Each structure stands twice: as C-alpha cells, then as structure tokens.
mmCIF file of C-alpha atoms in Angstrom:
data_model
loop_
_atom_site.group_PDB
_atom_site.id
_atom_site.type_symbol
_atom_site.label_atom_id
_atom_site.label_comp_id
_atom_site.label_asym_id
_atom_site.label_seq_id
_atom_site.Cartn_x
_atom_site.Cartn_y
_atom_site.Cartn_z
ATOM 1 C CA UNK Z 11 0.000 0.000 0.000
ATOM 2 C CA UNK Z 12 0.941 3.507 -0.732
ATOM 3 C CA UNK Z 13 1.485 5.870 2.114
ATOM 4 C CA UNK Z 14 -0.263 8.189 2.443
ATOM 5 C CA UNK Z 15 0.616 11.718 2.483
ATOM 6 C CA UNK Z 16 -1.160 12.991 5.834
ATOM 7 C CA UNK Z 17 -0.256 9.688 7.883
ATOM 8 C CA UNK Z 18 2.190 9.532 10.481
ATOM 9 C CA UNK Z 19 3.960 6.733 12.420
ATOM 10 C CA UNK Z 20 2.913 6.406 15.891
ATOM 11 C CA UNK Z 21 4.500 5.486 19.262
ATOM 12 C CA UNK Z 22 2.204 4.148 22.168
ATOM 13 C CA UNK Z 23 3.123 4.519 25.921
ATOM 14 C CA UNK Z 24 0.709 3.042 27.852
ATOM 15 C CA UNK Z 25 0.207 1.470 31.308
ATOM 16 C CA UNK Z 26 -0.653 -2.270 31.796
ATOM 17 C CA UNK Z 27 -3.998 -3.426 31.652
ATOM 18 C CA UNK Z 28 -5.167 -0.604 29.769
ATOM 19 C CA UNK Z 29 -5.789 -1.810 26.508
ATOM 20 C CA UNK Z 30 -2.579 -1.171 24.556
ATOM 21 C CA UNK Z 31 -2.191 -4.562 22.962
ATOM 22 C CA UNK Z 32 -5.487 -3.922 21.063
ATOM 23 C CA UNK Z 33 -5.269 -0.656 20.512
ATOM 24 C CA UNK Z 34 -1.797 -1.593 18.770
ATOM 25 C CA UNK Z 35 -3.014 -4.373 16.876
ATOM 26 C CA UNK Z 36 -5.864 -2.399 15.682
ATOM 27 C CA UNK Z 37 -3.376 0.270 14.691
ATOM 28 C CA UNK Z 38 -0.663 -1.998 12.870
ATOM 29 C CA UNK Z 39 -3.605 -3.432 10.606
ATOM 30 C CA UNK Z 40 -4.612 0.181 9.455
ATOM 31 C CA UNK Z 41 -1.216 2.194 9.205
ATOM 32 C CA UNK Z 42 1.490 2.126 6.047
ATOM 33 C CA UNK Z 43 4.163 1.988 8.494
ATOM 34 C CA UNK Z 44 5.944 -0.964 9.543
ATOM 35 C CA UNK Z 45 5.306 -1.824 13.247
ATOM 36 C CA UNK Z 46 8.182 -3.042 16.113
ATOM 37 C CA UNK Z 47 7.379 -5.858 17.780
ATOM 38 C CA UNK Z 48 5.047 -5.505 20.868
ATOM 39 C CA UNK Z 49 7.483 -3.400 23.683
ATOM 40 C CA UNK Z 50 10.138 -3.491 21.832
ATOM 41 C CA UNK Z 51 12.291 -1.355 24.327
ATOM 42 C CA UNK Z 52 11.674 -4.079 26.987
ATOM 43 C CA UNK Z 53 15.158 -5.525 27.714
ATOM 44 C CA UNK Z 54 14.992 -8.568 25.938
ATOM 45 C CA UNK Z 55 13.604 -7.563 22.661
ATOM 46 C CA UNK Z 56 14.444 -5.647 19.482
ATOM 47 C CA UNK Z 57 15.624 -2.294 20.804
ATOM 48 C CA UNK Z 58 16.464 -3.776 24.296
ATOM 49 C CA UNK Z 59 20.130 -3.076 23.589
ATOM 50 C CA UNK Z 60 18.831 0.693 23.815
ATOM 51 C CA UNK Z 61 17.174 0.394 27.393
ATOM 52 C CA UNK Z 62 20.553 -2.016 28.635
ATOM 53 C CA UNK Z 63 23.122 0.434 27.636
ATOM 54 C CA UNK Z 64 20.416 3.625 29.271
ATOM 55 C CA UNK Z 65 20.671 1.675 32.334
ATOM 56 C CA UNK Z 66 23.911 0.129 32.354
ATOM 57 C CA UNK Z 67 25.563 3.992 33.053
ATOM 58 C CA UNK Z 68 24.204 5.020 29.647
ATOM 59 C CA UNK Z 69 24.149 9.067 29.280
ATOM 60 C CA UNK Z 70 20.951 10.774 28.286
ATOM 61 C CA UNK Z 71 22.500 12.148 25.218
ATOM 62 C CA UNK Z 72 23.508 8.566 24.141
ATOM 63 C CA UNK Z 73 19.811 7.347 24.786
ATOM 64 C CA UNK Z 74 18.319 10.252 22.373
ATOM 65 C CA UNK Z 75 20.836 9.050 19.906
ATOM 66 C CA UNK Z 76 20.210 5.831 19.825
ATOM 67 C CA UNK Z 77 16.101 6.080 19.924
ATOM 68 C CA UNK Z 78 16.663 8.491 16.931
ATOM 69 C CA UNK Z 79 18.419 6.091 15.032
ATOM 70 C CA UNK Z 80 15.755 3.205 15.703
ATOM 71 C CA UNK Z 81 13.051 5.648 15.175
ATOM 72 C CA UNK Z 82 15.154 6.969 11.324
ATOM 73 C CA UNK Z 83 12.661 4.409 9.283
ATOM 74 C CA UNK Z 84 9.721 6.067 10.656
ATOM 75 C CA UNK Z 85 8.174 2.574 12.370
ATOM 76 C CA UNK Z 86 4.989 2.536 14.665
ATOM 77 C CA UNK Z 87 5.723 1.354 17.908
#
C-alpha cells in the first residue's frame, strides 16, 4: 500500500492493563508503516540493547541518539 501523504507513524506509551495490545493491533492493521514488535524497548527484545546500555551507566544524550536512530525508518511502535 501507498502511504499516504497525511499519515504519520505512531508510538504508544501506555500502562498495563489498559488496553494497549489492542489498541496496537488495531493500529498496525490500518497504518502504512511498519510496526516493532510488541514493547520493543523491553530488555529482551528488538531495541532492548537501547534500554541495557540507558541503564547500564548510559548518558541521556547517548539514549536520544540511539532512539533516533531506531526511530530513522519512521516505524509505529
């Protein structure tokens, strides 16, 4: 599918038990963008070398960095 011009990615914080999952689900099915993996800044997943290194010591200015350069393909997470 084409994008389309007016559509953006989108990025979900949520608290548990709040509906997220569906909401996300619902959201992958109807956006252009690829979408991450369900949390994918949880430790053991995708990005997870991105929280490790942010809590290992990691400076704030390195943890900008490196969520811009996950976030550079535009995905919905």
């Amino acid at each position: 599918m084409a994008q389309r011009p007016t559509e953006r990615p989108w990025l979900i914080l949520t608290l548990r038990r709040t509906g997220g999952t569906s909401l996300t689900a619902f959201l992958s099915r109807v956006s252009h963008f690829a979408t991450q993996e369900h949390e994918p800044f949880n430790p053991d997943r995708r990005l997870g070398h991105i929280t490790r290194a942010f809590t290992g010591g990691g400076t704030r200015d390195a943890l900008r960095a490196d969520i811009a350069l996950a976030l550079k393909d535009k995905p919905n997470i």
